[in-house]
XYZ file of C-alpha atoms in Angstrom:
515
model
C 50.340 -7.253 32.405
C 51.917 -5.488 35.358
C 51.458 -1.708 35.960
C 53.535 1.315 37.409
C 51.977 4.185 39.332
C 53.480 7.341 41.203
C 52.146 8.509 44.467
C 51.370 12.050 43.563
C 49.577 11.511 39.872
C 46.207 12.756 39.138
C 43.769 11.512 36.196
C 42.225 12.726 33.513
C 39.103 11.531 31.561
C 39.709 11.017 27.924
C 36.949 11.232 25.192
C 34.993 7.978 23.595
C 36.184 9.826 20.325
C 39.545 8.101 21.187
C 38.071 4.715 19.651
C 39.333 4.103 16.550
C 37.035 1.989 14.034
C 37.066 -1.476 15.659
C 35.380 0.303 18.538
C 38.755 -0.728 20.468
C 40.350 1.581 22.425
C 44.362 2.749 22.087
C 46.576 0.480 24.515
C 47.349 3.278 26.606
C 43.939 4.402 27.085
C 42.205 0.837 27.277
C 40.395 1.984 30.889
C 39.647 5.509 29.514
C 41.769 8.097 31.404
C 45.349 8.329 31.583
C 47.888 9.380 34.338
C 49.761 12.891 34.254
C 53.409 12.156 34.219
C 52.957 8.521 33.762
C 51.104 5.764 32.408
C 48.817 2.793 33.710
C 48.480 0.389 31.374
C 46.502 -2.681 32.128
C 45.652 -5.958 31.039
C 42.029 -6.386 29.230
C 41.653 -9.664 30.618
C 41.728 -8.341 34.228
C 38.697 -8.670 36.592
C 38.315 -5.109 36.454
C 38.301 -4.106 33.243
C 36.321 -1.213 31.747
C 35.879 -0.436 35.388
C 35.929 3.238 35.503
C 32.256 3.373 33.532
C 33.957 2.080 30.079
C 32.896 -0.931 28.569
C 35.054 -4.271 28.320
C 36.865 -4.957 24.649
C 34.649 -7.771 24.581
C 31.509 -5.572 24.882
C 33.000 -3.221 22.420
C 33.780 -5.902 19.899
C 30.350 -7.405 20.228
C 28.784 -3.475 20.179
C 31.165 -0.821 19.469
C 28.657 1.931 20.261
C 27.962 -0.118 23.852
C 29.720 2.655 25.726
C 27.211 5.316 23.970
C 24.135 4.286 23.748
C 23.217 2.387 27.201
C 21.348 3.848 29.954
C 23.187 3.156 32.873
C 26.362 5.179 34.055
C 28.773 4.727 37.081
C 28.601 7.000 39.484
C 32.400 6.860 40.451
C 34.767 9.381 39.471
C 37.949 9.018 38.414
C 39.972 9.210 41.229
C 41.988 5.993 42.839
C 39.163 3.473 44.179
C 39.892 3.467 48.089
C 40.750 0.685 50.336
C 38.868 1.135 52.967
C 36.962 4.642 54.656
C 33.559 6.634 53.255
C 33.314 7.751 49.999
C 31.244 10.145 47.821
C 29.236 8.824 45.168
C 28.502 11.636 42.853
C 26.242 11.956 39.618
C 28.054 10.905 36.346
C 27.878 12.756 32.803
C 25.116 11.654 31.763
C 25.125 13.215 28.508
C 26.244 15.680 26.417
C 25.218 19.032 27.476
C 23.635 18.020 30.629
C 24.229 20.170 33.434
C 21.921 18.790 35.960
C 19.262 16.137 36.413
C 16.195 15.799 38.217
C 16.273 12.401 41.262
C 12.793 10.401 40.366
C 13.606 7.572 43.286
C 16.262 5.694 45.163
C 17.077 2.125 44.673
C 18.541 2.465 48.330
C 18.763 3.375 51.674
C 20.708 4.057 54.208
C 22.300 0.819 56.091
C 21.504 -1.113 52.603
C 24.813 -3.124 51.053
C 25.060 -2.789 47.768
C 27.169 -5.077 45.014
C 29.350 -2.987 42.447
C 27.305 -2.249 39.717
C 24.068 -2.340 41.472
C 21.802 0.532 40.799
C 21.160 2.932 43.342
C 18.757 5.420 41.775
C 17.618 6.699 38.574
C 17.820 10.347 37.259
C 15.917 12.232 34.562
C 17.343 14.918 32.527
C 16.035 16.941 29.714
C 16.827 14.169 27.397
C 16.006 10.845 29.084
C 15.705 8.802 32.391
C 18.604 7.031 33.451
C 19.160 4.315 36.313
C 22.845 5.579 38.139
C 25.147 2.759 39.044
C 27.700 2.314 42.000
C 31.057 1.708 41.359
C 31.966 0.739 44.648
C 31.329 -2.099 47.217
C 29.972 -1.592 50.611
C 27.513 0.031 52.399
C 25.343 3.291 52.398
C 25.987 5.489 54.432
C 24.295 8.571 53.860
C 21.801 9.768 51.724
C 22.172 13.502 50.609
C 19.154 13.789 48.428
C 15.064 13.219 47.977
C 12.998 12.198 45.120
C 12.173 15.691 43.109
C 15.515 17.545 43.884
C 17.603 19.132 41.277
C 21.029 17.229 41.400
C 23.988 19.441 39.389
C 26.128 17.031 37.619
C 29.612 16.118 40.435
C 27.386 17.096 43.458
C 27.350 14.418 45.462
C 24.516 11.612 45.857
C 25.022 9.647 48.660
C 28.012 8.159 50.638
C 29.139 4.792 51.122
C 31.436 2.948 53.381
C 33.603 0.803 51.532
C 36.195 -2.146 52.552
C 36.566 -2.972 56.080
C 35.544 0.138 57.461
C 32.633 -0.015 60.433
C 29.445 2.532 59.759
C 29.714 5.743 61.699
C 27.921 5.666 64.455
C 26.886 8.171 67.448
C 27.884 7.080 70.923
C 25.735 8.520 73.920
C 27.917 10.907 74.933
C 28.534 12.116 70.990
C 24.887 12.540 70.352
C 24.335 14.600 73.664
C 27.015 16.849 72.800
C 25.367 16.792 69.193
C 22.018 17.398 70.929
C 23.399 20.317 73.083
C 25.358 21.879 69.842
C 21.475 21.702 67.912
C 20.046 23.117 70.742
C 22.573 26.156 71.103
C 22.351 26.632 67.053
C 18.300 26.990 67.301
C 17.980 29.002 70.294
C 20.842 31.685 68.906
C 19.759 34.843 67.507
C 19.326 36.357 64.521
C 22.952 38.017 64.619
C 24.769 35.350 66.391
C 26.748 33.250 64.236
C 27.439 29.491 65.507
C 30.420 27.797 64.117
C 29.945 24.297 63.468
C 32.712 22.256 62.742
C 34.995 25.588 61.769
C 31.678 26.378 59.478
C 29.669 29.542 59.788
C 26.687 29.019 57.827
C 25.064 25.469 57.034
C 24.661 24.389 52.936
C 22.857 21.280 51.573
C 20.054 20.776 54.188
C 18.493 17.908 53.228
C 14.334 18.589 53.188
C 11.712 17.305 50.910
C 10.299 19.567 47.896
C 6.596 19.985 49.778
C 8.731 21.521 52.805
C 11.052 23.828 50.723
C 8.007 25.365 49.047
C 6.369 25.822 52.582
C 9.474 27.938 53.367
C 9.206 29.552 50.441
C 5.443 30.655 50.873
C 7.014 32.431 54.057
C 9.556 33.591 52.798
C 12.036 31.857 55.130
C 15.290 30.720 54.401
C 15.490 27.003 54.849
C 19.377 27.104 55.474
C 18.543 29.418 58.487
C 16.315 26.664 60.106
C 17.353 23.859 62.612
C 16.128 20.908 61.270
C 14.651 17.954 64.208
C 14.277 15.240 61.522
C 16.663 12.018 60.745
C 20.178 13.388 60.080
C 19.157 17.144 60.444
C 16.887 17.139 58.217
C 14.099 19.848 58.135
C 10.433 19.205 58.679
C 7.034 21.186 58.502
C 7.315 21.439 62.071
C 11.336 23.019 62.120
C 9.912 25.774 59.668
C 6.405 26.041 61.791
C 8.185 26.926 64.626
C 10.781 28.999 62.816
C 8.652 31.143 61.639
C 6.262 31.876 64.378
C 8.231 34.135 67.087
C 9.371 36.242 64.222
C 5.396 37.322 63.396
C 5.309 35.590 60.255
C 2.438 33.331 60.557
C 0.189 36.356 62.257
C 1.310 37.855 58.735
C 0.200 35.523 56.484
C -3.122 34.341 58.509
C -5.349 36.315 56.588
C -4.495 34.622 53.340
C -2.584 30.978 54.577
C -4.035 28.788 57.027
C -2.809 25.282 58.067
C -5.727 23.260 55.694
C -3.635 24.505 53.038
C -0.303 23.802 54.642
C -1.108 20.640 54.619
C -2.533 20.598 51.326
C 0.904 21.741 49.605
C 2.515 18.866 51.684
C 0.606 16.175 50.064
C -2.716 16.392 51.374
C -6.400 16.436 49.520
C -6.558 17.542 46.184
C -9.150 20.237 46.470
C -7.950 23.917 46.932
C -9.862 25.514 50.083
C -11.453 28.901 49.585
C -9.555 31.129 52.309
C -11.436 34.389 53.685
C -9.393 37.561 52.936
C -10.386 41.105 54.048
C -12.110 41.933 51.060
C -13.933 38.933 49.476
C -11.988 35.364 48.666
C -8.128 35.296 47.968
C -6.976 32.334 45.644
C -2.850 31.324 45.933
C -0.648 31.377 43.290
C 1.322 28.398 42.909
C 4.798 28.612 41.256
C 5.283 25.121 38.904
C 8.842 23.965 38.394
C 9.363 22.622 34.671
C 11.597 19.523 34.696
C 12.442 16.613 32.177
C 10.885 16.513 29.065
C 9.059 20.050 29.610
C 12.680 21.379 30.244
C 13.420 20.162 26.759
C 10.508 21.678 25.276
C 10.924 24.610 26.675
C 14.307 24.801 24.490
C 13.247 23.122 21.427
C 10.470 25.575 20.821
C 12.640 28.372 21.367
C 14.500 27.143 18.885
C 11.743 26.532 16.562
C 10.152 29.964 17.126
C 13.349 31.932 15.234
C 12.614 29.565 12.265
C 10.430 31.018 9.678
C 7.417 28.642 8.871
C 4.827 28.089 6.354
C 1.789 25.745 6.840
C -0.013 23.125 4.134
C -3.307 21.956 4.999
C -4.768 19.139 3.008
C -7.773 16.943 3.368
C -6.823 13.129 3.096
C -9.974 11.058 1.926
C -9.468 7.500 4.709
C -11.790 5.394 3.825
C -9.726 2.685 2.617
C -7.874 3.313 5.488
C -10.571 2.486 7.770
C -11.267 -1.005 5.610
C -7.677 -1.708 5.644
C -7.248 -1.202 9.227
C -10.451 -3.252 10.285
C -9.174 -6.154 8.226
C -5.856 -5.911 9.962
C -8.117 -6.032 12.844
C -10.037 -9.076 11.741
C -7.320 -11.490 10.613
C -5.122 -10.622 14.268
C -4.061 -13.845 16.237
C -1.980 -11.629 18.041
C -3.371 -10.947 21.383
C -0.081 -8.574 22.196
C -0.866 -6.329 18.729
C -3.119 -3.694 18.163
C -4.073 -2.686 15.301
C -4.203 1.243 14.520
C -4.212 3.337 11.695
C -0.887 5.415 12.717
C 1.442 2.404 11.370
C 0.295 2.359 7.872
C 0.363 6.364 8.268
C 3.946 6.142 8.978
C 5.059 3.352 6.405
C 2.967 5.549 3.540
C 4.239 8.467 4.903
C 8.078 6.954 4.060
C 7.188 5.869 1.527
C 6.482 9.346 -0.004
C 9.271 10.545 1.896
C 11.715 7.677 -0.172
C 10.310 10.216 -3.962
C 11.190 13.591 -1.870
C 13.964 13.333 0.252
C 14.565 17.194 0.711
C 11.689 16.821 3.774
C 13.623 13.968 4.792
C 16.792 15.990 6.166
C 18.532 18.485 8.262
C 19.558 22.030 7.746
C 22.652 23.524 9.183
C 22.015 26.946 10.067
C 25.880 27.846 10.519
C 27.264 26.289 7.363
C 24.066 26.844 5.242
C 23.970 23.276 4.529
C 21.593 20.529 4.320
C 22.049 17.053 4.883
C 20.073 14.512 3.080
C 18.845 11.478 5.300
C 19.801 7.956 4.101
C 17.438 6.562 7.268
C 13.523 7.159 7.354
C 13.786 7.582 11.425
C 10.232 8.991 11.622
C 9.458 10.742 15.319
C 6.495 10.443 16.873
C 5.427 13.226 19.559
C 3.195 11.472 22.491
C 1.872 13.202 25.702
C 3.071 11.315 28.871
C 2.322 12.522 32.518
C 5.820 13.793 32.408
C 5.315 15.735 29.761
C 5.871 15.469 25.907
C 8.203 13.529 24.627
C 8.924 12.411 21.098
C 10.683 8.909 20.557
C 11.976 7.853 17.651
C 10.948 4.664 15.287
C 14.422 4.171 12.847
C 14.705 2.857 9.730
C 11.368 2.851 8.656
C 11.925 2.134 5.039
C 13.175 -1.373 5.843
C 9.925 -2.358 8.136
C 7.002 -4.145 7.492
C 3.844 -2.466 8.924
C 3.376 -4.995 11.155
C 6.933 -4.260 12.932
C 6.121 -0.594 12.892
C 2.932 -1.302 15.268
C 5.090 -3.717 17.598
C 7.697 -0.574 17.404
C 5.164 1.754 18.665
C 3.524 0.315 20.767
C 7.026 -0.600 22.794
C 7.911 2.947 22.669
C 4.511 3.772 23.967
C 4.658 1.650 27.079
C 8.594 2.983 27.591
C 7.386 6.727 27.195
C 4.255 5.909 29.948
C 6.731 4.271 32.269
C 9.211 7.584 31.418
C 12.144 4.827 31.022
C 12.998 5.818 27.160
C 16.791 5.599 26.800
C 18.741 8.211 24.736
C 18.698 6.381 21.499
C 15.534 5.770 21.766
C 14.541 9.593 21.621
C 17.140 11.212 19.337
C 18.512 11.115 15.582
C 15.038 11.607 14.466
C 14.492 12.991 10.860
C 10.981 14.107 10.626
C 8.073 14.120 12.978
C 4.757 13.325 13.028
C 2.260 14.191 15.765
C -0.685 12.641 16.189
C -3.380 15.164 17.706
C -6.341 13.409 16.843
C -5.564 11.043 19.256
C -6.513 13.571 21.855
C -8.969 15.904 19.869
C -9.192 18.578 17.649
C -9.340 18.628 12.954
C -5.967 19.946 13.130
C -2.856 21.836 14.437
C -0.094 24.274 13.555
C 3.063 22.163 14.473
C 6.363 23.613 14.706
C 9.641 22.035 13.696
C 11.628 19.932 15.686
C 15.380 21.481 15.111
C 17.250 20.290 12.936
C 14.295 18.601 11.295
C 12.987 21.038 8.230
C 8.959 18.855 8.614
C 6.649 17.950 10.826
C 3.539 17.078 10.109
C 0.495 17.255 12.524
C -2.967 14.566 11.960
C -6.052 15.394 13.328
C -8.773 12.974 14.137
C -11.078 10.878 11.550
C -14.395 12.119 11.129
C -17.011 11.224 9.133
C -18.155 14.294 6.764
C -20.769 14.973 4.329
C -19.798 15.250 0.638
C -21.826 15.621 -3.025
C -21.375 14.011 -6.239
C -21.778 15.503 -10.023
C -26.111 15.337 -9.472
C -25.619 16.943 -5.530
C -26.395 13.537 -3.801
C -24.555 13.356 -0.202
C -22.762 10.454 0.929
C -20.655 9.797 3.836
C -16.444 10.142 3.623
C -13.979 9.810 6.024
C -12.003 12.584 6.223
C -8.923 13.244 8.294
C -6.620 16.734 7.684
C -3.212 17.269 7.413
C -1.096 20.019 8.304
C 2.314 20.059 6.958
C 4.919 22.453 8.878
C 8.405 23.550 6.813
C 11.210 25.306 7.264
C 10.858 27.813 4.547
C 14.582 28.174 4.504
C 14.796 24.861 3.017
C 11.318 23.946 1.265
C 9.080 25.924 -0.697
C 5.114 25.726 -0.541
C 5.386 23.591 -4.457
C 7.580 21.187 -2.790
C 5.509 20.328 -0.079
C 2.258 19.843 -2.076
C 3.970 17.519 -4.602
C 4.828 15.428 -1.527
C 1.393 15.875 0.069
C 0.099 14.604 -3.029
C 2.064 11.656 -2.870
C 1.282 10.504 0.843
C -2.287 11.654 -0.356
C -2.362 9.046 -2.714
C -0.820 5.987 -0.971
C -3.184 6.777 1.726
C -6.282 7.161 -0.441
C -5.109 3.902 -2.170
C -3.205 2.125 0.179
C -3.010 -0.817 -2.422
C -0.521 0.874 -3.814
C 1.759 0.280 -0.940
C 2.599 -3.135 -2.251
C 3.798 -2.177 -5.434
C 6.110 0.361 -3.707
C 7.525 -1.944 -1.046
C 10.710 -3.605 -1.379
């Protein structure tokens, strides 16, 4: 199908909501953005289809929700792809809401060619990790960013040479007067102001995380300092030297010496003990929260203008423990383990299926609350990265044995921080597993819009009398239910305590329940 353009048109990005039920998209908006005073229409069949970041019609047909719920996004804008010449590669929206994300690594370097499509690095927000995809054909040219920098969403990653189009390159006499120009810039004063390339000031210097926070413990401005390294960039040495003809050093030597420079920049892991005048000084050291502790940070605040009331029950598990060690027993499966959180989630759905007020979401604007048709039970687990709750869906429909292979996948994702935004949200109720770590029991709060959450502590074995005051041995594990008192009342949540109490206690009954 052919096309008309006009030279002076600009584009605009139009919504996924523009699907209509098919999952296909309107004729006129088949590559997702449309042209201000004109239209582009093109042919799905064409080599580039779905090339701006949009899936093909195939993909949609096979997957309507394709275009929502993968974890890889172009990088590419959408602006006319050049012929030939450098162009910026900046981060995509990655989500809704997301502002910024955090660079874990690079897929690339500079020199590398890279294929269209090809990932170049992957990005964590508050919500997931993502790998970020090129749009373009050619060749790196510059890299604008290191692993553990804040990238705002449009700021520019990297740049690449596309087409025909040689890599820059400096010439002798080009990198002496560069040389001379870096030279004049570091030994100006404080009050001269060097113009460099028509600019005043420099922005962006490139510098790695351990060096920033160096500057920062002198309280130097990193843009002020002339960086030495690869493409300008500032090293430990730049800000050294910076900062010692202006008296800074002699100002901190009391309380900052260079063992702990290096330490900060990635040496040792022990802390030295630095003289002061009066006894031993100790540094503070500022922690930036990031990813999944970004997220917590606003769930909790959240959860902290809800008012809560707490259940506590005792659940008797020693038929869990038998059930469990048979599971054990009979496994042929060298890839499953057997645990006693996946008949814990089944039983606890299967309460859930004879109260379905705990199984829903309250809308604090509209005063409503929506009843869940889906069991998608949430499961908080501690990662080095922080915690992170993933999401096992539809557990009314799965066997316990699918449950474990569920969990244990989203385990190994959540240690490996590659969980994908599916994959952590629509949850319905959580359930956080504390024992796992330590400790009889917590005081959870609720993950908004969730009205429960329930927190487990760990199975130990506890002394209890019968009728004539003989001891014997019990398992006992406790319970602690958190709810949304806007929603449930305390009677509520011990007629569904009871319930899980029971299946638990006599998990037997599990098979007559089970559909």
């Amino acid at each position: 199908m052919g096309s008309t353009t006009a030279p002076s048109a600009s584009f605009k990005q139009m919504p996924y909501s523009t699907m209509d039920r098919s999952g296909a998209l309107p004729t006129e908006l088949a590559l997702g953005w449309k042209r201000q005073g004109t239209t582009r229409i093109q042919d799905a069949d064409e080599e580039n289809e779905g090339g701006f970041g949009m899936p093909t019609s195939l993909q949609l047909k096979q997957n309507p929700s394709y275009g929502l719920m993968g974890r890889c996004f172009s990088s590419h804008s959408l602006v006319d792809l050049p012929v030939n010449g450098i162009v910026d590669v900046p981060l995509a929206q990655t989500g809704e809401g997301i502002a910024e994300c955090e660079l874990l690594k690079w897929f690339v370097k500079e020199g590398d060619q890279v294929e269209e499509y090809q990932p170049l690095c992957e990005v964590q927000s508050d919500k997931a990790t993502i790998e970020i995809t090129s749009r373009y054909k050619g060749q790196v040219s510059r890299v604008l960013h290191v692993p553990g920098d804040i990238v705002k969403v449009g700021e520019t990653l990297l740049t690449m040479v596309v087409g025909e189009s040689p890599l820059p390159t400096q010439t002798t006499e080009s990198r002496e007067n560069s040389n001379s120009l870096v030279s004049a810039i570091c030994n100006s004063s404080d009050d001269e102001e060097v113009s460099v390339h028509g600019k005043t000031k420099r922005s962006g210097v490139l510098s790695t995380p351990a060096v920033r926070n160096l500057a920062k413990q002198y309280g130097v401005d990193i843009n002020d300092v002339c960086g030495t390294g690869k493409d300008g960039r500032v090293l430990k040495e730049d800000v050294l030297k910076y900062a010692s003809p202006k008296g800074i050093l002699e100002d901190r030597s009391s309380s900052l010496n260079l063992t702990t420079i290096e330490q900060m920049l990635g040496g040792g892991e022990k802390y030295p003990d630095v003289p002061a005048v009066h006894g031993w000084d100790y540094e503070d050291k500022t922690l930036v929260l990031r990813g999944y502790q970004r997220a917590m940070v606003k769930s909790m605040t959240l959860a902290a203008k809800i008012p809560h009331f707490h259940y506590v029950e005792e659940l008797n598990c020693d038929a869990l423990v038998e059930l469990k060690a048979s599971f054990q027993k009979e496994n042929s499966d060298p890839n499953v383990k057997h645990t006693f959180l996946p008949i814990l989630i089944k039983s606890l759905s299967m309460a859930l299926s004879k109260h379905p007020l705990l199984n829903s979401c309250f809308n604090e604007e509209s005063h409503e609350v929506t009843l869940k048709g889906s069991h998608n039970i949430g499961v908080a687990m501690a990662t080095p990265n922080g915690l992170v709750v993933p999401t096992i869906k539809k557990v009314q429909s799965l066997s316990i044995l699918e449950i474990t292979k569920e969990l244990s996948r989203l385990q190994q994702l959540a240690l490996t921080n590659k969980l994908g935004p599916d994959e952590i949200s629509g949850g319905t109720i959580t359930l956080s597993n504390i024992g796992a770590i330590g400790g009889k029991f917590g005081s959870p709060l609720v993950n908004v819009p969730e009205v429960c959450i329930i927190a487990i502590g760990r199975i130990q074995k506890v002394a209890r009398f019968d009728g004539d005051e003989n001891a014997y041995p019990v398992s006992i594990m406790t319970v602690n239910i958190g709810a949304d008192h806007r929603v449930l009342d305390g009677a509520m949540v011990a007629r569904f305590c009871n319930d899980w109490k029971l299946f638990i206690e006599k998990p037997e009954l599990l098979m007559l329940h089970t559909r």
